[in-house]
mmCIF file of C-alpha atoms in Angstrom:
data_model
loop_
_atom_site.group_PDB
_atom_site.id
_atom_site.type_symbol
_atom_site.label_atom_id
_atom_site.label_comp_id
_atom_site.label_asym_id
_atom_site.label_seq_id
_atom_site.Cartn_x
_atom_site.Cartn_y
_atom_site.Cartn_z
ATOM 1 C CA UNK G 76 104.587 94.771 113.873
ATOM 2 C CA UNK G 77 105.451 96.863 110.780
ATOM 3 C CA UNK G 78 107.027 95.023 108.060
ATOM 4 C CA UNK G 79 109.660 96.614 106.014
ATOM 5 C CA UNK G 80 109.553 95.820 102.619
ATOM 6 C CA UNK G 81 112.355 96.914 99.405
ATOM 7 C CA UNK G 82 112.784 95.090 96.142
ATOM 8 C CA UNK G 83 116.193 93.913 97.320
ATOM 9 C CA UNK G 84 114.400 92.272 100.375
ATOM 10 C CA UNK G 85 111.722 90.741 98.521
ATOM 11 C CA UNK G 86 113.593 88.941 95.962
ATOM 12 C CA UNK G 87 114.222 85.280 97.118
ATOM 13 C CA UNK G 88 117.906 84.645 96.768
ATOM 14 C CA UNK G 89 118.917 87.618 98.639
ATOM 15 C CA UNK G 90 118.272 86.827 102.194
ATOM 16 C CA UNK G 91 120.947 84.050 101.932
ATOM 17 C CA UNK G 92 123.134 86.348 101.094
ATOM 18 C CA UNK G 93 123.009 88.996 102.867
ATOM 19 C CA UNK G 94 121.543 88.972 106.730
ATOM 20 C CA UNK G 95 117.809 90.461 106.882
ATOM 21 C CA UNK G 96 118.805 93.764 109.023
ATOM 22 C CA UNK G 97 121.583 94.681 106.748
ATOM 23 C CA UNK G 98 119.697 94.163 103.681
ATOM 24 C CA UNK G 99 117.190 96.789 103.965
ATOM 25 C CA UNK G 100 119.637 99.450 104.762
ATOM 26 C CA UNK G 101 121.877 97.861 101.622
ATOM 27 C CA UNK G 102 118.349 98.062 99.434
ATOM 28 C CA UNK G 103 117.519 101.485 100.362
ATOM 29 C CA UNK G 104 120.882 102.353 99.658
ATOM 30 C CA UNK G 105 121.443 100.540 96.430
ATOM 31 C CA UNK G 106 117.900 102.187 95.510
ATOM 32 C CA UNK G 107 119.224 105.560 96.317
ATOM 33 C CA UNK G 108 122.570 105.364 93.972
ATOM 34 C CA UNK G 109 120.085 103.867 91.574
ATOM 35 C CA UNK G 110 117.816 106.574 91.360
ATOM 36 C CA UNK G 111 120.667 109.297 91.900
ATOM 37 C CA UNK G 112 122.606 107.674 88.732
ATOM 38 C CA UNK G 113 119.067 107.661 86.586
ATOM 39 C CA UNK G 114 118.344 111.005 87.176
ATOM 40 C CA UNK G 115 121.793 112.003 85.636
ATOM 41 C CA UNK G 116 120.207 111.377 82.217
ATOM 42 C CA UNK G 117 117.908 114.659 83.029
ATOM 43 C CA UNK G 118 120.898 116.595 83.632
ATOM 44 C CA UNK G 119 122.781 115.306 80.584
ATOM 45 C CA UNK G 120 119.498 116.217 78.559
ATOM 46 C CA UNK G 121 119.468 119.742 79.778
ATOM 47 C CA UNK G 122 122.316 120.216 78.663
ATOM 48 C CA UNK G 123 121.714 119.050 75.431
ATOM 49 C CA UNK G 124 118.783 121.525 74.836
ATOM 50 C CA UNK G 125 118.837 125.146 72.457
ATOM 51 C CA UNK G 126 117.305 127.017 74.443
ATOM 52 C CA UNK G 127 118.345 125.579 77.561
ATOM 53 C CA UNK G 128 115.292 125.551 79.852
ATOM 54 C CA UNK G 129 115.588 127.933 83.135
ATOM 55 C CA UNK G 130 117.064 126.178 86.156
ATOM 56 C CA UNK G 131 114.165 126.982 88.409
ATOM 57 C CA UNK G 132 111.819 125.414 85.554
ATOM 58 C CA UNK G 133 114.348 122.012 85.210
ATOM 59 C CA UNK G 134 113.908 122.054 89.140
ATOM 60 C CA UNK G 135 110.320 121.792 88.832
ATOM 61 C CA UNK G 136 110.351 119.222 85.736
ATOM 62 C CA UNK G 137 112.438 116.970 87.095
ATOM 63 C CA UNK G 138 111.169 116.793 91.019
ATOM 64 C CA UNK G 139 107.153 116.305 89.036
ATOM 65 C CA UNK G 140 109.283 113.601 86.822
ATOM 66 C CA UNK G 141 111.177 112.081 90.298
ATOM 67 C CA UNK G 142 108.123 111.949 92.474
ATOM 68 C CA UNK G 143 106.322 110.017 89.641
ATOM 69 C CA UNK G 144 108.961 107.722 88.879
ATOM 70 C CA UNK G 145 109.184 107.317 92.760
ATOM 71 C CA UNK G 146 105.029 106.420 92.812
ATOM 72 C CA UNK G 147 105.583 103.747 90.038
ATOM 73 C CA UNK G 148 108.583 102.198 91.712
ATOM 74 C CA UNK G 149 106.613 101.598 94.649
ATOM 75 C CA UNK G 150 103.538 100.467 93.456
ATOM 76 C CA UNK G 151 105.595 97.969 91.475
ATOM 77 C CA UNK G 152 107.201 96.688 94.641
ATOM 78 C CA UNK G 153 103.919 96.016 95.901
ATOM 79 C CA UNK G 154 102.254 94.535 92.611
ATOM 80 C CA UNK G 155 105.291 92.414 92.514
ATOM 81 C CA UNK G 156 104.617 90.983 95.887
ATOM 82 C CA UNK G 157 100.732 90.295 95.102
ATOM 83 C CA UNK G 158 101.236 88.425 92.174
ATOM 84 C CA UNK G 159 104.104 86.618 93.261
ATOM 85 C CA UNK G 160 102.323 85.446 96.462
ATOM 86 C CA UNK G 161 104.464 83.140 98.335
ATOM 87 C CA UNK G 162 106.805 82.436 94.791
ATOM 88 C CA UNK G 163 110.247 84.758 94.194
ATOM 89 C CA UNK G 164 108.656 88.377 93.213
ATOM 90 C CA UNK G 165 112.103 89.228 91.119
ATOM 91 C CA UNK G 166 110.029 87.612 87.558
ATOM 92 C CA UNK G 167 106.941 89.624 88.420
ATOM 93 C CA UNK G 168 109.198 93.290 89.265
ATOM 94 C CA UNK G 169 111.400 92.768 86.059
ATOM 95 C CA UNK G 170 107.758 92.296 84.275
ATOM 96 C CA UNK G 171 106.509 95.259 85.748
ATOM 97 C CA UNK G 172 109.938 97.725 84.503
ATOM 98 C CA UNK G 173 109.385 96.635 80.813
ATOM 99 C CA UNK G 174 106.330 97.127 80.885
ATOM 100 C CA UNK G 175 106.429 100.416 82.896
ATOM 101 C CA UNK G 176 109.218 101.456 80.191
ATOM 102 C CA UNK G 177 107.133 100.524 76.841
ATOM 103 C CA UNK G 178 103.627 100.931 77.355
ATOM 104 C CA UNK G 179 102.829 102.562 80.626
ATOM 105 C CA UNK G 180 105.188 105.355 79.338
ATOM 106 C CA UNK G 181 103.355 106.236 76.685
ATOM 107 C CA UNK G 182 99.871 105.369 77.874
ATOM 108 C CA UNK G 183 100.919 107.966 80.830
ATOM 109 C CA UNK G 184 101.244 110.577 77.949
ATOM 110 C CA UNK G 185 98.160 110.082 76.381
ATOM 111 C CA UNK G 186 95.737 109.808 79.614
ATOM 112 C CA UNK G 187 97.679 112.990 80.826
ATOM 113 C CA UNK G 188 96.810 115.426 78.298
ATOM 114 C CA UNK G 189 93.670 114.058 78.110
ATOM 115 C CA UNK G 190 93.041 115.424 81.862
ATOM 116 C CA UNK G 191 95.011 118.288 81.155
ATOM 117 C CA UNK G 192 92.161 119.599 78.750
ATOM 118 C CA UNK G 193 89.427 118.762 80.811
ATOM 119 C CA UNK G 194 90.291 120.265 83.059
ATOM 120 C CA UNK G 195 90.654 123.102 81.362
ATOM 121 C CA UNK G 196 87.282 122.741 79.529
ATOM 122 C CA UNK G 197 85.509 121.727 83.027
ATOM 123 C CA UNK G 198 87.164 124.377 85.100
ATOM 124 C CA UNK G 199 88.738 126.696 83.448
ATOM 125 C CA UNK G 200 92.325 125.595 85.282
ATOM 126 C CA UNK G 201 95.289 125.435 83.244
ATOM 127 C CA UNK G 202 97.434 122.513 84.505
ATOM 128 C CA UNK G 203 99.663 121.858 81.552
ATOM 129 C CA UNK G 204 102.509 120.257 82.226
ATOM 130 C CA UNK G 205 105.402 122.533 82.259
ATOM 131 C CA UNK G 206 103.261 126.029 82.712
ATOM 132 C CA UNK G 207 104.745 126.876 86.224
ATOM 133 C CA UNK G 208 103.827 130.780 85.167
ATOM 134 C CA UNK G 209 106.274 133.947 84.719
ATOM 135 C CA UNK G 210 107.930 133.348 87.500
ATOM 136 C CA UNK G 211 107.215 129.800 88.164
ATOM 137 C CA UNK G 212 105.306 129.338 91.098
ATOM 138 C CA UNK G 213 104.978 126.345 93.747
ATOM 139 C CA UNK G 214 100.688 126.286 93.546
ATOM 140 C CA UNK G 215 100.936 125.469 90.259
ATOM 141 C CA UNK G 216 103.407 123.016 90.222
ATOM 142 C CA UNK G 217 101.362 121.064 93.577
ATOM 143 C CA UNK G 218 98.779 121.015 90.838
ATOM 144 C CA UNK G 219 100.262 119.478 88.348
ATOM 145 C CA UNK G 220 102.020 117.024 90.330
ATOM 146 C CA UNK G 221 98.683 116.109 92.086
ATOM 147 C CA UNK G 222 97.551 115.268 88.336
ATOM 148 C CA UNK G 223 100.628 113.633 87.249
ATOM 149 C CA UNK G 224 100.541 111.178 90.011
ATOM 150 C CA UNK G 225 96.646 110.541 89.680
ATOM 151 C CA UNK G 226 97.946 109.557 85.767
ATOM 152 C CA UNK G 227 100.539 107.205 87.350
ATOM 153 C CA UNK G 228 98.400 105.319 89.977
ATOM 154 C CA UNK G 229 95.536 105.459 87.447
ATOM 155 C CA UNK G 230 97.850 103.468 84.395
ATOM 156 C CA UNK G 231 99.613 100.934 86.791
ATOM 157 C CA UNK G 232 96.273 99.793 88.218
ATOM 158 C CA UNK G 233 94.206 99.588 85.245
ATOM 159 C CA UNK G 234 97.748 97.585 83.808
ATOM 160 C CA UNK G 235 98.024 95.444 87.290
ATOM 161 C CA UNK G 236 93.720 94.652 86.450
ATOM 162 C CA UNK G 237 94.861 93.729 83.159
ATOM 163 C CA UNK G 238 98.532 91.479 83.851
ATOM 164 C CA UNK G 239 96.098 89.784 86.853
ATOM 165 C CA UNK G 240 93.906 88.183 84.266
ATOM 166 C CA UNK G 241 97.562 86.958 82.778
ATOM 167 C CA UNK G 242 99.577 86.726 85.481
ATOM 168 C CA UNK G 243 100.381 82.973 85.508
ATOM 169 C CA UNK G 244 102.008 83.499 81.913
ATOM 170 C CA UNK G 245 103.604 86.881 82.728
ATOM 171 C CA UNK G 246 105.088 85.312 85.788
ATOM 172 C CA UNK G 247 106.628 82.173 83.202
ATOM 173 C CA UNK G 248 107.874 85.129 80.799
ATOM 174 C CA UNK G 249 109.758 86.311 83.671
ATOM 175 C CA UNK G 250 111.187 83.285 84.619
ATOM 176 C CA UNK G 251 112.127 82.453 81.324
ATOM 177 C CA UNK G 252 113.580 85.549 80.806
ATOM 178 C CA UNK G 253 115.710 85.466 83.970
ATOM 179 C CA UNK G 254 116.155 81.434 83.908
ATOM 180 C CA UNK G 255 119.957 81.804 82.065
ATOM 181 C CA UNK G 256 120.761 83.534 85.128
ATOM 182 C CA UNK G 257 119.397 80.978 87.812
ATOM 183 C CA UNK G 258 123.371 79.408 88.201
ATOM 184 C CA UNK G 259 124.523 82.470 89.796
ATOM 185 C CA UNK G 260 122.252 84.413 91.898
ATOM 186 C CA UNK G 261 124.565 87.112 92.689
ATOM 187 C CA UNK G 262 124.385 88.037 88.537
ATOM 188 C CA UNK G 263 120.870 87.411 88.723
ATOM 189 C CA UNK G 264 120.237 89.805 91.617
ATOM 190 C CA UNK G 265 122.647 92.786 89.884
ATOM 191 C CA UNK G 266 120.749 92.622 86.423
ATOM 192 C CA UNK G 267 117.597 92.688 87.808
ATOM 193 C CA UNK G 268 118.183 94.727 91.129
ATOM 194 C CA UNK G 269 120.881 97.101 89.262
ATOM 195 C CA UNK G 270 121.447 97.046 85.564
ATOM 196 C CA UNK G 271 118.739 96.832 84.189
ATOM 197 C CA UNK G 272 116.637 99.181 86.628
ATOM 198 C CA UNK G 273 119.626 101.771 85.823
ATOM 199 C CA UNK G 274 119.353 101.683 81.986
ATOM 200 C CA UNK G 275 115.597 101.325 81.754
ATOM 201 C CA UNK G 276 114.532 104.002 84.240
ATOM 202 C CA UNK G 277 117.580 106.953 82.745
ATOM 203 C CA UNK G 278 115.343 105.755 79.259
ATOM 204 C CA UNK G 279 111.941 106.560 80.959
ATOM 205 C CA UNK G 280 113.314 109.402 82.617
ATOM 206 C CA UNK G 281 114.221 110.980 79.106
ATOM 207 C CA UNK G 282 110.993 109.913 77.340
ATOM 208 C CA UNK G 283 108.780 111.180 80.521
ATOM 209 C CA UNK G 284 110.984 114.368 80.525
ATOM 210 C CA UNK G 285 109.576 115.635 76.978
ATOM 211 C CA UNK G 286 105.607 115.430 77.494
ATOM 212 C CA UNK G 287 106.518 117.002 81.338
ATOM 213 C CA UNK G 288 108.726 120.305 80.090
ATOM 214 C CA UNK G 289 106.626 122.850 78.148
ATOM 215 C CA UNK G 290 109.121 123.632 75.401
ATOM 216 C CA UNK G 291 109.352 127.405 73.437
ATOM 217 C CA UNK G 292 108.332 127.001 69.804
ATOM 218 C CA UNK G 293 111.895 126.937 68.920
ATOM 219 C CA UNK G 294 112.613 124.371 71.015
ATOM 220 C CA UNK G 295 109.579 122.115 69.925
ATOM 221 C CA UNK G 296 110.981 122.040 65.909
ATOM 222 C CA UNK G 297 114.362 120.249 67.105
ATOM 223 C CA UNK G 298 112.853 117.612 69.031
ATOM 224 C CA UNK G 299 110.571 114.175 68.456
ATOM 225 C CA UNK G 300 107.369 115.146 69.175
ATOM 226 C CA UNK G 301 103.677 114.714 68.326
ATOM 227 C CA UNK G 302 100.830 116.699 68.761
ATOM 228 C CA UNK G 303 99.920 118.168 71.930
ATOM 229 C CA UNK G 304 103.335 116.329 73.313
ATOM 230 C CA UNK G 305 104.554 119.993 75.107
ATOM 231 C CA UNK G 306 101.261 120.076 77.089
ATOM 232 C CA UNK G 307 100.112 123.036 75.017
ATOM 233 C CA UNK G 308 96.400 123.518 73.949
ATOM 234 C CA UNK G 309 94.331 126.324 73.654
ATOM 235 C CA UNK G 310 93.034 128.338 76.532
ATOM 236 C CA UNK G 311 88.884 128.006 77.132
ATOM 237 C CA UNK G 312 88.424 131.196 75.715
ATOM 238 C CA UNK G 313 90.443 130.530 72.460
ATOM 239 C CA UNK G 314 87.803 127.268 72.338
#
């Protein structure tokens, strides 16, 4: 018997409130709006850029960014659930975001460019993020996506080896965190489930956004950035 599984079912105090059937298609849907109402921060940063990249370019950016984000959310359902075992998941999943949202983020950008250039150096293949080509095409962007989500899976499990070895105090720290909320589930379930899922993912959404786009020059000096950020490095025959 398959066994449907969504964060909204998992978390303890929602099955008394809402009966089992109608909660998955209520999770999937809250999910959905979620994700939709995250992704608005891409759009809202497009619009904010001089130069403003080429739609067919922001197409490919953000569906590399979505599918990713998509990857993580998952796996985080399921890390969630293993660590939790037969306790309430919800401390282990709101864990799991702040951490996705500090560290993972920026350990993502560092392990990807890493791969990026040796790739390049071992193959000759240039796979930086953001190079779709003049005009952007969809072989290179399957490439880079295939790489992007080998980065993901590749930083939450090395993370999830790491928060095992610590997951009895992680697990407290969640608890803790989410213990002022343990008189009213309902609140409990919308901060966790809603709130803070919305502001923290539109946040990594932004930050993943800038080491995913390959900016012009131009574009580069009116942003935050550090080197190699843009997913530019030289070709193997400049090396």
């Amino acid at each position: 018997r398959v066994r449907i599984i969504s964060i909204s079912s998992i978390c303890g105090a929602l099955p008394e409130l809402i009966p089992r059937p109608a909660s998955w298609k209520s999770g999937f849907m809250v999910q959905g709006v979620l994700a939709v109402l995250s992704f608005t921060a891409l759009i809202i940063k497009r619009y904010q850029e001089t130069p403003r990249r080429p739609v067919n370019v922001f197409k490919f950016d953000a569906a590399k960014n979505g599918i990713g984000a998509g990857l993580a959310h998952f796996i985080n359902i399921f890390i969630s659930v293993i660590f939790a075992g037969k306790t309430d998941p919800c401390p282990f999943y709101l864990v799991q975001i702040l951490t996705d949202t500090t560290l993972i983020v920026w350990l993502n950008f560092i392990i990807l460019r890493k791969v990026e250039q040796h790739i390049q150096l071992e193959w000759g293949l240039n796979v930086a993020s953001g190079d779709y080509g003049e005009p952007p095409n969809w072989r290179r962007w399957l490439q880079q996506v295939g790489v992007w989500c080998g980065v993901v899976v590749g930083c939450k499990l090395a993370a999830a080896c790491v928060q095992w070895i610590f997951v009895v105090p992680l697990g407290q720290m969640g608890t803790i965190i989410l213990s002022p909320l343990c008189f009213n589930p309902h609140l409990e379930l919308f901060i966790v489930l809603v709130l803070l899922p919305l502001l923290l993912n539109a946040f990594q959404f932004w930050i993943v956004d800038n080491y995913l786009m390959s900016a012009p020059d131009s574009y580069k000096k009116e942003l935050p950035s550090f080197p190699g950020m843009y997913g530019s490095f030289p070709s193997v025959e400049q090396r």
